[in-house]
Coordinates of C-alpha atoms in Angstrom, one line a residue:
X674 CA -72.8 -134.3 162.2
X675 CA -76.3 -136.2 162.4
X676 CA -76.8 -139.8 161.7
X677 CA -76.0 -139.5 157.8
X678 CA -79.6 -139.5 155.9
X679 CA -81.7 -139.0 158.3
X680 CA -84.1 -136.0 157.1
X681 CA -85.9 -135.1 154.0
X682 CA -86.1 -131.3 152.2
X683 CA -88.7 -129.4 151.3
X684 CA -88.8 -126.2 148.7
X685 CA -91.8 -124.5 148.6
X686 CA -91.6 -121.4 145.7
X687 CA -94.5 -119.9 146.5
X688 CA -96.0 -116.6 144.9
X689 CA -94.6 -113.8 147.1
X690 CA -91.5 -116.0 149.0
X691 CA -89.4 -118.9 148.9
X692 CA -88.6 -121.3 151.8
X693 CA -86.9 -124.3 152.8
X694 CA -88.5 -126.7 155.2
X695 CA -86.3 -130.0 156.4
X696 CA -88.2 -132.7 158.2
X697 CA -87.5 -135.9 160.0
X698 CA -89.2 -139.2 159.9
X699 CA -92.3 -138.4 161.9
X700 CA -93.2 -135.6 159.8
X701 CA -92.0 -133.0 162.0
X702 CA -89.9 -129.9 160.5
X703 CA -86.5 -129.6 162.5
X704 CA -85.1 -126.9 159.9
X705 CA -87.2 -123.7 158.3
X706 CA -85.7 -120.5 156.3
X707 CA -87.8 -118.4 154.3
X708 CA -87.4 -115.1 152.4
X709 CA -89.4 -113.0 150.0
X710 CA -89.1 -111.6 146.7
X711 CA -89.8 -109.0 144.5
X712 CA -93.6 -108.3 142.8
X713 CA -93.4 -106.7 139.5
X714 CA -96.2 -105.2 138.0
X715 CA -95.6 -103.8 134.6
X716 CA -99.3 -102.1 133.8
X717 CA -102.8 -103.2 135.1
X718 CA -103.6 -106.8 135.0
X719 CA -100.0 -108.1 134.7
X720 CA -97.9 -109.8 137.4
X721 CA -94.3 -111.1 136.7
X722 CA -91.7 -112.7 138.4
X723 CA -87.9 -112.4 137.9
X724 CA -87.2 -115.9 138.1
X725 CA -83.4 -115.4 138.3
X726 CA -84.8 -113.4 142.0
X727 CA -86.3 -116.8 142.3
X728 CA -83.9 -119.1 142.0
X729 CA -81.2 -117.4 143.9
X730 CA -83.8 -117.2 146.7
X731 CA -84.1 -120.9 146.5
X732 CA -80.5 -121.1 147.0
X733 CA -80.3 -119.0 149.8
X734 CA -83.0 -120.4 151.6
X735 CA -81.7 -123.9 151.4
X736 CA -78.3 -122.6 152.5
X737 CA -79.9 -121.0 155.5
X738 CA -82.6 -123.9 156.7
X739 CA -79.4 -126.4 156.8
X740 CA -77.6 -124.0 159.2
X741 CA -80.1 -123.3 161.0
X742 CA -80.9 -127.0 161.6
X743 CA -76.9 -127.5 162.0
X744 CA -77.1 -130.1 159.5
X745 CA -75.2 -130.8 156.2
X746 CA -76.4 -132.0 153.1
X747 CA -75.3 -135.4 153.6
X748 CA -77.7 -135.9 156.3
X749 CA -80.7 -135.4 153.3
X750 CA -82.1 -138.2 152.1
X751 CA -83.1 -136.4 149.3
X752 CA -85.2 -133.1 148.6
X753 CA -88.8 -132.5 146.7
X754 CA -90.0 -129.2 145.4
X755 CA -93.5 -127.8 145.6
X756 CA -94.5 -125.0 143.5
X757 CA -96.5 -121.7 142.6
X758 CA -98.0 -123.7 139.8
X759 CA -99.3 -122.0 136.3
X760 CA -96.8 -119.5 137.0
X761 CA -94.7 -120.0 133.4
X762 CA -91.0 -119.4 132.4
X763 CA -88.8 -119.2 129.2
X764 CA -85.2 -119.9 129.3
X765 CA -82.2 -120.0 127.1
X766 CA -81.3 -123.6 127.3
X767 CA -77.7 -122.7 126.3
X768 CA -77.1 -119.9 128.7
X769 CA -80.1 -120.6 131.6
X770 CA -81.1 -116.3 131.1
X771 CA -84.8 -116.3 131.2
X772 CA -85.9 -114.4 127.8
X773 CA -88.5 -112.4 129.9
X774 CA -89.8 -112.4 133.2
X775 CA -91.7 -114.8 134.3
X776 CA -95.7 -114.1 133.7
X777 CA -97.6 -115.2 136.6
X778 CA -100.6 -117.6 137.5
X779 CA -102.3 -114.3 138.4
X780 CA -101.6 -112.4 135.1
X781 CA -104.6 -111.5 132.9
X782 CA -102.3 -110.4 129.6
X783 CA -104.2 -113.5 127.5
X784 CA -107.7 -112.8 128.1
X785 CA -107.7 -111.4 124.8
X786 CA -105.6 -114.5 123.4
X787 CA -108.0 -116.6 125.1
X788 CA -111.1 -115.6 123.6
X789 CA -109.7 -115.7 120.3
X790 CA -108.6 -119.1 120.9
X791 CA -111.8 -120.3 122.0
X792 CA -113.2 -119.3 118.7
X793 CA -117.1 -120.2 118.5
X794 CA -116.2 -123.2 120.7
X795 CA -115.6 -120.6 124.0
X796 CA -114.3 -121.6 127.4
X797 CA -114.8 -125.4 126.9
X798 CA -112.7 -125.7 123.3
X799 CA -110.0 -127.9 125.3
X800 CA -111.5 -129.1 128.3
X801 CA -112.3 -132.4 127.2
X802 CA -108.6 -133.2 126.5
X803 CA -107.2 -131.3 129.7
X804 CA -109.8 -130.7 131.5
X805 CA -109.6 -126.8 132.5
X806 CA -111.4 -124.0 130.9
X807 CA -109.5 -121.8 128.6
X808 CA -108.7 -119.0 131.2
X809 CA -105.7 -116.5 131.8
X810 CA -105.1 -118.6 134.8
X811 CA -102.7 -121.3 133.3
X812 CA -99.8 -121.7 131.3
X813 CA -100.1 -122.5 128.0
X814 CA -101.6 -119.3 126.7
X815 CA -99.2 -117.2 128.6
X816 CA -96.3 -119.6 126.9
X817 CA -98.0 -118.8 123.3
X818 CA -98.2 -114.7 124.4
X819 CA -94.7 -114.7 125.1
X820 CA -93.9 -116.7 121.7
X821 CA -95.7 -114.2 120.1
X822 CA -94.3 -111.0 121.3
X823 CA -90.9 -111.8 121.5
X824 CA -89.5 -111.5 117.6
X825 CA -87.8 -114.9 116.8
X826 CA -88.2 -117.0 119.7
X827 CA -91.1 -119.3 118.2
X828 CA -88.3 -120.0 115.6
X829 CA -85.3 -120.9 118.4
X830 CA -88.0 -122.9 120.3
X831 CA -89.0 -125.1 117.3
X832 CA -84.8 -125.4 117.3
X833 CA -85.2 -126.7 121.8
X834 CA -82.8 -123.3 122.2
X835 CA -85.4 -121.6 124.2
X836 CA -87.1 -124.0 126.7
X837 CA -90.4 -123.6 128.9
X838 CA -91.2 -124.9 132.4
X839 CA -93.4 -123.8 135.0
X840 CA -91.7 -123.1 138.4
X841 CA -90.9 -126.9 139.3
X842 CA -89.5 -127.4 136.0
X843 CA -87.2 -124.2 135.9
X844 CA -85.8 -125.1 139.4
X845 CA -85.2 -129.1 139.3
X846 CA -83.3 -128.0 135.7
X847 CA -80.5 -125.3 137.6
X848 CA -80.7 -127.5 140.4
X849 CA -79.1 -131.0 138.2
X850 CA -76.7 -128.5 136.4
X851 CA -78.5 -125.7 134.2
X852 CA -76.6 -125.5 131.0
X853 CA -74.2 -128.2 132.3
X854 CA -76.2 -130.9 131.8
X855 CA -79.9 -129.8 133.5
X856 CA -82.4 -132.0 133.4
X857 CA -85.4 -130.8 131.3
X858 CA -88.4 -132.4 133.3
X859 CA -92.1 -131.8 135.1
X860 CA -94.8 -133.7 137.3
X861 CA -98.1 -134.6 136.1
X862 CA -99.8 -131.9 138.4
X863 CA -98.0 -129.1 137.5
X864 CA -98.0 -130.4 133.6
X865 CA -102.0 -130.7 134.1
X866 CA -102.0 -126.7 135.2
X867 CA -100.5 -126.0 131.0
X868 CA -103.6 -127.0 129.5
X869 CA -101.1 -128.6 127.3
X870 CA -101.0 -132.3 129.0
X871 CA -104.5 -134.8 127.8
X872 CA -105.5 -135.6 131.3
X873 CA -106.4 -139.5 130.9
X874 CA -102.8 -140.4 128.4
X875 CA -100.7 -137.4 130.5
X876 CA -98.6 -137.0 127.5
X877 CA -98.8 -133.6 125.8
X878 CA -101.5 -133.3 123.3
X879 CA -100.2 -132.9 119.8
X880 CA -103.7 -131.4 119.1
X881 CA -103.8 -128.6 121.6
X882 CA -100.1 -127.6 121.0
X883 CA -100.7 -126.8 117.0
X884 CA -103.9 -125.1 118.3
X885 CA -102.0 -123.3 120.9
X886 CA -99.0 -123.0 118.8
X887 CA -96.6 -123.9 121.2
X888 CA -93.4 -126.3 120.3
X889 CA -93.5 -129.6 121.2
X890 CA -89.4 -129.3 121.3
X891 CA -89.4 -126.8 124.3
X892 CA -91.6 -129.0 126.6
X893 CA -90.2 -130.7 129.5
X894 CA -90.5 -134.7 129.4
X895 CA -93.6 -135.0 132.0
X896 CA -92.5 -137.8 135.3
X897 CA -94.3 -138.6 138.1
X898 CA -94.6 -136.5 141.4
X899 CA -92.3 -138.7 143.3
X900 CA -88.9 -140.1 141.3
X901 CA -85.4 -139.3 141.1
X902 CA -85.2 -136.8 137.9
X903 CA -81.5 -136.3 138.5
X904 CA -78.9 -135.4 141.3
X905 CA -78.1 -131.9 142.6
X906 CA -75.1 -129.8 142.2
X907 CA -74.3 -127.3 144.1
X908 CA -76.0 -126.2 147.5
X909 CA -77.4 -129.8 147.8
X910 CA -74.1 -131.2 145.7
X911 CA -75.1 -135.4 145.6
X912 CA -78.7 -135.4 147.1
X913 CA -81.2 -137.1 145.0
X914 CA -83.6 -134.7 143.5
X915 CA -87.0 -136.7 143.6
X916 CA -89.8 -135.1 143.9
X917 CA -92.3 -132.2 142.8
X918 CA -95.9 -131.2 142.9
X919 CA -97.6 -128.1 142.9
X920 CA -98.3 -126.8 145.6
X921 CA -101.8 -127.5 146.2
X922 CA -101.7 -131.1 145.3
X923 CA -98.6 -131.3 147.6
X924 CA -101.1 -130.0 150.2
X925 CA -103.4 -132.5 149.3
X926 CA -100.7 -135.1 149.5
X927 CA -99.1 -133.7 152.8
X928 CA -103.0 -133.9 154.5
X929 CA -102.7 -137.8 153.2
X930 CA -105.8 -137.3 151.5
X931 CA -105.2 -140.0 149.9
X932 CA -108.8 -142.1 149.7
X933 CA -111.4 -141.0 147.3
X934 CA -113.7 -138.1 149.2
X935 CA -110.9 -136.8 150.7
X936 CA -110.5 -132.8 150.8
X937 CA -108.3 -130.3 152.0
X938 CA -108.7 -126.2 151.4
X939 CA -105.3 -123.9 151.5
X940 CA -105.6 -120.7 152.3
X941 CA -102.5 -118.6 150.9
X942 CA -102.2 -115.9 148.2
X943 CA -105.4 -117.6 147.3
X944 CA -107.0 -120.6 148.1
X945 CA -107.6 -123.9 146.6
X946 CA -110.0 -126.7 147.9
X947 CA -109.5 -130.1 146.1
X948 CA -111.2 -133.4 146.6
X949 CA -109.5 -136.5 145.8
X950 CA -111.6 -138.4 142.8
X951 CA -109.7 -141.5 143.0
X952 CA -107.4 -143.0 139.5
X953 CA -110.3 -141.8 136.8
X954 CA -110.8 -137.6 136.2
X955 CA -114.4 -136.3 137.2
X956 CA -116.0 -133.7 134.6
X957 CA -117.1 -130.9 136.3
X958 CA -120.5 -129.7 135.4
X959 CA -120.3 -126.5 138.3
X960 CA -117.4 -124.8 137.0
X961 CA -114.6 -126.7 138.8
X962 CA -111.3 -128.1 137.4
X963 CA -110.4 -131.6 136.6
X964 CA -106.7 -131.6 137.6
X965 CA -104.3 -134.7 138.7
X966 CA -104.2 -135.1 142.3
X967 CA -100.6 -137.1 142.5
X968 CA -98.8 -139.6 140.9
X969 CA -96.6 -141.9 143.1
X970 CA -93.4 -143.6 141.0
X971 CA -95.5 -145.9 138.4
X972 CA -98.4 -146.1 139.9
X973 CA -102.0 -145.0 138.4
X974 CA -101.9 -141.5 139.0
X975 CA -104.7 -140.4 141.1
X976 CA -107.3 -137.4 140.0
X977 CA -108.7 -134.2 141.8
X978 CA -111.6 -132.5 141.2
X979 CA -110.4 -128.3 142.5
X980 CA -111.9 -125.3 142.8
X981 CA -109.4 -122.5 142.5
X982 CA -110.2 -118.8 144.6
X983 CA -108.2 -116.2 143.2
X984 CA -107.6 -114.2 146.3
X985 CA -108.1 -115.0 149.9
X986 CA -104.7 -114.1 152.0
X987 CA -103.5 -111.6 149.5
X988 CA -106.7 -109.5 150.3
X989 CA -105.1 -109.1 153.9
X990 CA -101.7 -108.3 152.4
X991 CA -104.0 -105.4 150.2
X992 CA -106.0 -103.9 153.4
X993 CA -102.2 -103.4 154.9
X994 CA -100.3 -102.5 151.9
X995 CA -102.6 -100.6 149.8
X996 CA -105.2 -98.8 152.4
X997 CA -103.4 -99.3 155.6
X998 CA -106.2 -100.2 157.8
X999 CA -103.2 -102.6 159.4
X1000 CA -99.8 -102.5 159.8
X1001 CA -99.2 -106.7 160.3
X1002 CA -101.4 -109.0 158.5
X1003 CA -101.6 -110.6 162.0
X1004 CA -103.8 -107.4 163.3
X1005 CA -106.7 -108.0 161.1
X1006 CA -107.8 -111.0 163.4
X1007 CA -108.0 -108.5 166.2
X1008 CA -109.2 -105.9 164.5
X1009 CA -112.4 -108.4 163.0
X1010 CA -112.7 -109.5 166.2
X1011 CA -114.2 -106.2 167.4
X1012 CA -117.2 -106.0 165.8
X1013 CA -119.9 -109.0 165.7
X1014 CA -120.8 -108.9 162.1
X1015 CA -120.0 -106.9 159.1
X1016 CA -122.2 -104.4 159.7
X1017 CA -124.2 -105.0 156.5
X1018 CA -120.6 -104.7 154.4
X1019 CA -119.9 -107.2 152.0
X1020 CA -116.3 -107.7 149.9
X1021 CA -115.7 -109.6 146.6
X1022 CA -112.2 -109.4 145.7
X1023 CA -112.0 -110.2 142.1
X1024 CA -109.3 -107.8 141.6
X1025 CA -108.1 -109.9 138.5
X1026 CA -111.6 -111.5 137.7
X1027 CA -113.1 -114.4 139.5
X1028 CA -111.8 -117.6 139.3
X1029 CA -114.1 -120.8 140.3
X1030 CA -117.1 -121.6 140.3
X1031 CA -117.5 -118.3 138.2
X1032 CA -114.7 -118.0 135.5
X1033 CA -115.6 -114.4 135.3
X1034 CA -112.3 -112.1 133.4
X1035 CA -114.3 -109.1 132.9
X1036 CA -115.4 -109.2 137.1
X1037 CA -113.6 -106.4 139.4
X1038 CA -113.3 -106.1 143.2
X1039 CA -116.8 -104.2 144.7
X1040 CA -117.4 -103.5 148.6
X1041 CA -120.9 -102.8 148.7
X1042 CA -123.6 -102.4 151.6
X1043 CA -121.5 -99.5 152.9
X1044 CA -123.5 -97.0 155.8
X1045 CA -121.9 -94.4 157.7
X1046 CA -122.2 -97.0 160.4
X1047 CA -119.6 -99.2 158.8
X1048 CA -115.6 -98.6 160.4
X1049 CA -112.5 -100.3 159.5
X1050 CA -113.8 -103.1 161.6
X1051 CA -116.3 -104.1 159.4
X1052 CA -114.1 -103.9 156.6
X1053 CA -111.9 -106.5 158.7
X1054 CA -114.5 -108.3 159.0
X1055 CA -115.9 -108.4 155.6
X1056 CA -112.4 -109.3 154.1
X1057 CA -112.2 -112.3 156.3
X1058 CA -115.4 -113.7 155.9
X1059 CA -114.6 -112.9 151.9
X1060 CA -112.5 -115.8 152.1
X1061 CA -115.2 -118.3 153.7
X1062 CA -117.8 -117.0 151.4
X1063 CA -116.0 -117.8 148.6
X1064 CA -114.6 -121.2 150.1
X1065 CA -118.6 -122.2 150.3
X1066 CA -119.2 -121.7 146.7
X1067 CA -116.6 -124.5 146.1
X1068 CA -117.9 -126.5 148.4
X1069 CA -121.6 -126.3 147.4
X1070 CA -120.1 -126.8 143.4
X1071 CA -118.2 -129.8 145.0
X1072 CA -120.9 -131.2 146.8
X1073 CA -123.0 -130.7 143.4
X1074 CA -120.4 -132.5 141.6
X1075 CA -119.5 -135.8 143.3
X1076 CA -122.7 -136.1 144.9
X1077 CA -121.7 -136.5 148.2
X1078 CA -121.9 -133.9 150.7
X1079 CA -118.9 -132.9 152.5
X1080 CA -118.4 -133.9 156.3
X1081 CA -115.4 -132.0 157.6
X1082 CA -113.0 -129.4 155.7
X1083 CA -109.4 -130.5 156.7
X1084 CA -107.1 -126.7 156.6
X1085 CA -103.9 -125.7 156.0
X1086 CA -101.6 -123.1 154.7
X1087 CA -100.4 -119.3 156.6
X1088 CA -104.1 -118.0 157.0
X1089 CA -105.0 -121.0 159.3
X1090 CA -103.3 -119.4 162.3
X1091 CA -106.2 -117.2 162.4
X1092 CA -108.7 -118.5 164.9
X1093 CA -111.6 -116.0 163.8
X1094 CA -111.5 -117.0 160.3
X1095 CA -111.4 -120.8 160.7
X1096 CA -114.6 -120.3 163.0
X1097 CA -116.1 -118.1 160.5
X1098 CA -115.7 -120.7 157.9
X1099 CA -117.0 -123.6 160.0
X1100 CA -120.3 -121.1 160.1
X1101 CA -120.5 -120.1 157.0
X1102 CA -120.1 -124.1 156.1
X1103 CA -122.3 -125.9 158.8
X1104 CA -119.2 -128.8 159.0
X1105 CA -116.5 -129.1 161.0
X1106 CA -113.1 -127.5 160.5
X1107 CA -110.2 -129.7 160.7
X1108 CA -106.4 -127.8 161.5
X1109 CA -103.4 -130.7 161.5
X1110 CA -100.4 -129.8 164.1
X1111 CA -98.6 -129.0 160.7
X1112 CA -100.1 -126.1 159.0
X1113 CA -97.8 -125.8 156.8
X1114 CA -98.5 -129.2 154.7
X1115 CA -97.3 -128.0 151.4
X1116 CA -93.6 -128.4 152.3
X1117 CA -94.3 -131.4 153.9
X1118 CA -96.3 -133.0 151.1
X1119 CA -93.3 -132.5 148.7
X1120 CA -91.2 -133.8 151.4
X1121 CA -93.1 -137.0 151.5
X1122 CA -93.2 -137.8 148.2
X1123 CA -89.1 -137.4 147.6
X1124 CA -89.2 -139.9 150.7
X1125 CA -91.3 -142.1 148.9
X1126 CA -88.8 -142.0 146.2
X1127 CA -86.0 -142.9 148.1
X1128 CA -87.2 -145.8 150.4
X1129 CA -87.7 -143.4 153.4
X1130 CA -91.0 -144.0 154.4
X1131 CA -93.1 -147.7 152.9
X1132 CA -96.0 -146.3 151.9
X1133 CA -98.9 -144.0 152.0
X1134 CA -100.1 -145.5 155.1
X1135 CA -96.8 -144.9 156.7
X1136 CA -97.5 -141.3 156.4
X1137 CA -101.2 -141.5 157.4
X1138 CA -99.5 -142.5 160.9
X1139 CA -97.9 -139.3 161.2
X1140 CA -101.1 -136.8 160.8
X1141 CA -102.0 -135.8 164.0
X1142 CA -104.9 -132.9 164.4
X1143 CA -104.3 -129.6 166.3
X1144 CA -107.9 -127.4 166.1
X1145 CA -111.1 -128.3 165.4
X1146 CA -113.9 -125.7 165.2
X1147 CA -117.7 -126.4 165.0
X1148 CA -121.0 -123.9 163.1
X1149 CA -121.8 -121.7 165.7
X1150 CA -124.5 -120.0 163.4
X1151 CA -128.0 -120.4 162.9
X1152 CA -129.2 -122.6 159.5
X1153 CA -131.3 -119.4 158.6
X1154 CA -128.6 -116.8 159.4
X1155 CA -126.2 -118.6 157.2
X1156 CA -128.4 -118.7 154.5
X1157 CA -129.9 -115.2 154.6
X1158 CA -125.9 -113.7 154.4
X1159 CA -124.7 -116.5 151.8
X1160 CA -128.2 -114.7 149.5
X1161 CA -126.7 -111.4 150.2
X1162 CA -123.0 -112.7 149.3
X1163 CA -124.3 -114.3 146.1
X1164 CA -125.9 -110.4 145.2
X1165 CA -122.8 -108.7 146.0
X1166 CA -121.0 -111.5 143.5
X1167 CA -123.3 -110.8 140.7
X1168 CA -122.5 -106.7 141.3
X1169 CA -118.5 -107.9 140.1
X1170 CA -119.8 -109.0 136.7
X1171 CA -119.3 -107.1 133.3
X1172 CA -116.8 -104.3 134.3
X1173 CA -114.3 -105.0 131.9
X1174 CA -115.6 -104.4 128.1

């Protein structure tokens, strides 16, 4: 056995897998286990979760990352949880059975439902109060779909029988005890992804939820991203549970962008690029989303503005699964790598709409400038610099924004391994590219703030000690080159528009 206490957990529920990251007081992960779950997709436009699959994977992959660091759970500390965020789930608070699967942050089921609750108002009817745009993106309209398809639950969630969480909310509650005595709770981030939480108070807004018609009695009690909600049973039987943010301000948090200007970009599933704002939210006026960065114990919580890309690394996953052009997401570096350019081919992957700076649910997926001289390594190509295309129109909506322009883009997440596309993006971007020796800075964001809670580390600026760089790639491209592709990019955007009537 270790020196008792001496490491911190991690669990990061992401969108397609679960894992378990332990790390010591440098930063440094001495314990990893991972393992994916199933994707259900019911008819076009829907995704779903079985968030039973889900939690048993979260058990399973604790179990597994403590073995495989030979540790016990008395040598945690305690353990945070970062989260696939929007993603929403009811539950039988009696019995702890989801009454459905979950619905996804992906899931376009409410567009409808949307555009009847923005009424003559449109997008913008709640987004002084929460600060997002009515979209089928977050998790308040997909709480008030399920209310309304499923006879009688409205009625046992006015009754707290049925209760709703997103992700972090439905794991920290089996973790203390389920029906034995679960606690019911959230963070601020993940509460600002409902459109349910009024950003500046981040209490719930009685307003919205009579327009919404979700119950106030099914809402978890909204905390701070780093406190003890309650002790584990269980797999982690007596370590404090105290921590959670979604996962992209846990990113935010584990790149210790913690002074306003700040930024970091993830690139998973999708990807998210957000800029910290400082302790008062920033209106966008370029189609970003105001969204609460962190919130440390009882301190002022601190705002983000973020813009949100739908799909980024899931394209990869889509050339191997669906076409088969690979047979490892790994292979389309090399694949991209031999060809030059695109070969005039261009790839907007708004398989479920477009998300920022655009907002577009009626946009679908296009490859257009196709020849007979374009081959599958064009296509490669074209799906990797999809991602850095996209990445710049955040960036210049950012810049826009806050009116300052950004110097260097700090990285993280799985599709930062790939050497190609970070150059690519430091070309399509003209700044530097900034990878830390820890890609993986969602785990270890959530792991710092449960070590905040505890007394592990002081401070913020205890943990600015531990970021250490590991790549750094500079714009290779020509000014007028960059611009002359980012016109054509823009075009083969517009081509998405209006395909869904």
């Amino acid at each position: 056995m270790n020196e008792q206490g001496r490491f911190v957990a991690a669990i990061d529920q992401g969108t397609t897998s679960s894992r378990c990251m332990i790390f010591d007081r440098s930063g440094r992960p001495v314990a990893d286990a991972q393992q994916e779950f199933g994707q259900i997709f019911p008819r076009p436009g829907w995704v779903e979760h079985d968030a039973l699959e889900i939690w048993r994977s979260v058990q399973a992959v604790v179990a597994r990352a403590l073995e495989s660091g030979g540790l016990e759970r008395s040598d945690l500390v305690a353990v945070g949880i970062t989260n696939q965020r929007e993603t929403t789930v009811l539950w039988d608070a009696a019995t702890g059975e989801p009454v459905a699967n979950a619905i996804v942050w992906q899931d376009t089921r409410t567009d409808a439902l949307c555009r009847e609750l923005g009424g003559e108002a449109g997008q913008d009817r709640f987004r002084a109060s929460c600060g997002l745009p009515l979209a089928t993106y977050f998790s308040g309209p997909k709480a008030r779909w399920l209310l309304d398809e499923i006879p009688g639950l409205r009625e046992r969630a006015r009754a707290g029988e049925v209760l709703f969480g997103t992700i972090d909310s439905w794991l920290v509650w089996n973790l203390t005890g389920g029906p034995d005595g679960g606690v019911h709770v959230t963070d601020v981030t993940n509460a600002s992804r409902t459109m349910l939480m009024d950003v500046r108070s981040l209490e719930w807004d009685e307003e919205t939820l009579a327009a919404m018609g979700v119950p106030r009695a099914m809402l978890p009690r909204i905390g701070s991203s780093a406190e003890v909600y309650g002790t584990a049973r269980g797999v982690l039987e007596g370590v404090p549970v105290a921590a959670a943010l979604g996962d992209q301000q846990a990113a935010l948090f584990g790149q210790c962008c913690f002074a306003v200007g700040d930024a970091k970009n993830t690139y998973g599933t999708g990807s998210f690029l957000l800029l910290n704002t400082g302790a008062e939210p920033v209106a966008s006026e370029h189609g970003l989303l105001t969204t609460v960065g962190y919130r440390i114990g009882d301190a002022p919580a601190m705002y983000a503005l973020e813009g949100s890309i739908a799909v980024t690394g899931s394209l990869v996953q889509w050339l191997r699964d669906n076409l088969g052009l690979i047979e490892s997401a790994g292979e389309v570096e090399v694949l991209a790598a031999s060809v030059d350019d695109n070969g005039g081919c261009y790839f907007v992957p708004a398989f479920s709409g477009l998300f920022a700076p655009y907002w577009r649910s009626d946009a679908r997926g296009v490859i257009v400038g196709l020849t007979r001289y374009v081959h599958r390594g064009h296509l490669a190509r074209a799906v990797l610099e999809a991602t850095c295309w996209q990445t710049r129109e955040i960036v210049d909506a950012m810049n826009a924004d806050s009116g300052v322009a950004l110097s260097e883009l700090k990285v993280d997440g799985g599709m930062v391994a790939n050497e190609l596309l970070m150059q690519i993006q430091a070309d399509v971007l003209g700044v530097q590219v900034v990878r830390p020796q820890v890609a993986e800075t969602t785990a270890l964001g959530a792991a710092y703030a449960a070590g905040l809670a505890v007394g592990y580390w002081s401070g913020t600026e205890d943990l600015r000690e531990h970021w250490l760089e590991g790549g750094r790639w500079s714009p290779g491209m020509d000014a007028d080159v960059r611009e002359r592709e980012y016109a054509q990019w823009r075009q083969a955007v517009e081509r998405t528009f209006d395909w869904v009537r």
